[in-house]
Amino acid sequence: MIPINRPWIDEEEKKEVMKVLDENILTSASREGGKRVQEFENSLKDFLNVKHVISVNSGTAALHAALLSIGIKSGDEVLLPSFTFVATANSVIATGAKPVFVDINKKDYTIDTQDLRKKITNRTKAIIPVHLYGHPADLNEIIDISNSFSLDIIEDACQSLGSTYKDKHTGTFGKLGCFSLYASKVLTSGEGGAVSTNDDNIADILKMIRNHGMVEGYDTRIFGLNYRLPEISAAIAKIQMKKIKNILEVRRKNSILLSNLLEKFIEQIKTLKIPEEDHIKKFNWYLYTLCFLGTKDSLLREHIKKKLIENGIGIAIYYDPPVHLTPYYRKFGFEGLLPSTEWASKCVLSLPVHPFVSETDIEQIADLLKKELSIFQ
Ligand SMILES: *Cc1c(COP(=O)(O)O)cnc(C)c1O
């Protein structure tokens, strides 16, 4: 089975982990963090071209810390899509604020800027655009809206490390950008995360938040938690950064091959939509997400899903149900109010394009899709 994603670990990561164990310094509660933590932060900072990167121990921690750092609290409202991993919404709940779900656009499944405007109230404090599947959200419009209404932007770039918008990295447009180093992500340390910002003051606050609000010893100055990235994880992440360009290149190569193989076919049948970049949005190709059109229910998708799995292709559906239809979030009352989100949750299907997927695998995937979709015509 080709998994939907798979970490790329070489000898160098293993050696660096062994070094940490030999040195026997497994973590550091100092303000700046341990040696590998700092090395990883510097290399991600250079890659993104931002002033500060503060590592934490998950993408969820990154989002929660980011929200805390700008003072989001009970009584505030935060705008975010429901078509995301639940961590985006859970981090808002963790601050006591209210998540207000915004619909998505049907083009690339990122937050719908028209619906975004409609959802602003005098309690709204922040927007969390999610660069889902590595597709950059409509940052130009989102920044316009944030300026008009004095709202902060926290980008959920957990899936979009390496994606760019107008040649600038996602996660560097908002006041803060949040990244995940979970095992399935483009770059991993097993579990881990990072926050990026160009704001010196916020960077200082984040370093406190990840360390129980402490600065020098037991002097808790603000509310914080233990969000420190362990040195073993930082060691893996630091080495992974050396091959980030390579990782992104192979993903791109696989995705372009798949698109080329499907392109002519798509002109004939009208039931399949493939992901498309434009001159502004460049993807990291974290996932290659298809959408099956023209069917009211998910019959066609379920058929294709079954066939791909039977043939050893580890597809995934991100996300069905969307957050607002999960048992916990239903009580917020958004059912039926996010039509494009509910539509997408029934039509999307993501394919693996990670560096362990070969050209032959891609050809097999394309052939299978063509065969099964032709039968369904
Ligand atoms: C993975 C992910 C997160 C959370 O990251 P963790 O490291 O798993 O906590 C948040 N948002 C999105 C969109 C994600 O894909």
XYZ file of N, CA and C in Angstrom, residues 18 22 66 110 137 152 208 233 275 326 341:
33
model
N 20.947 10.237 17.583
C 21.908 9.531 18.444
C 22.831 10.519 19.151
N 23.561 10.841 23.011
C 24.926 10.770 23.556
C 25.240 11.992 24.413
N -0.279 31.145 19.207
C -0.444 32.325 18.348
C -1.660 33.139 18.793
N -10.307 26.929 -0.189
C -9.863 27.794 0.907
C -10.980 28.788 1.241
N -4.600 30.415 0.496
C -5.896 31.102 0.525
C -5.755 32.432 -0.230
N -6.654 40.742 13.200
C -5.366 40.090 13.012
C -5.532 38.843 12.154
N 7.689 33.115 25.891
C 7.172 32.950 27.247
C 6.038 31.930 27.262
N 13.269 15.713 18.687
C 12.414 16.150 17.577
C 13.076 17.275 16.790
N -6.479 19.673 -9.102
C -5.969 20.923 -8.514
C -5.144 21.712 -9.531
N -19.211 17.793 13.088
C -18.767 16.796 14.072
C -19.661 16.920 15.316
N -18.815 24.076 1.718
C -18.078 23.180 2.608
C -18.722 21.798 2.612
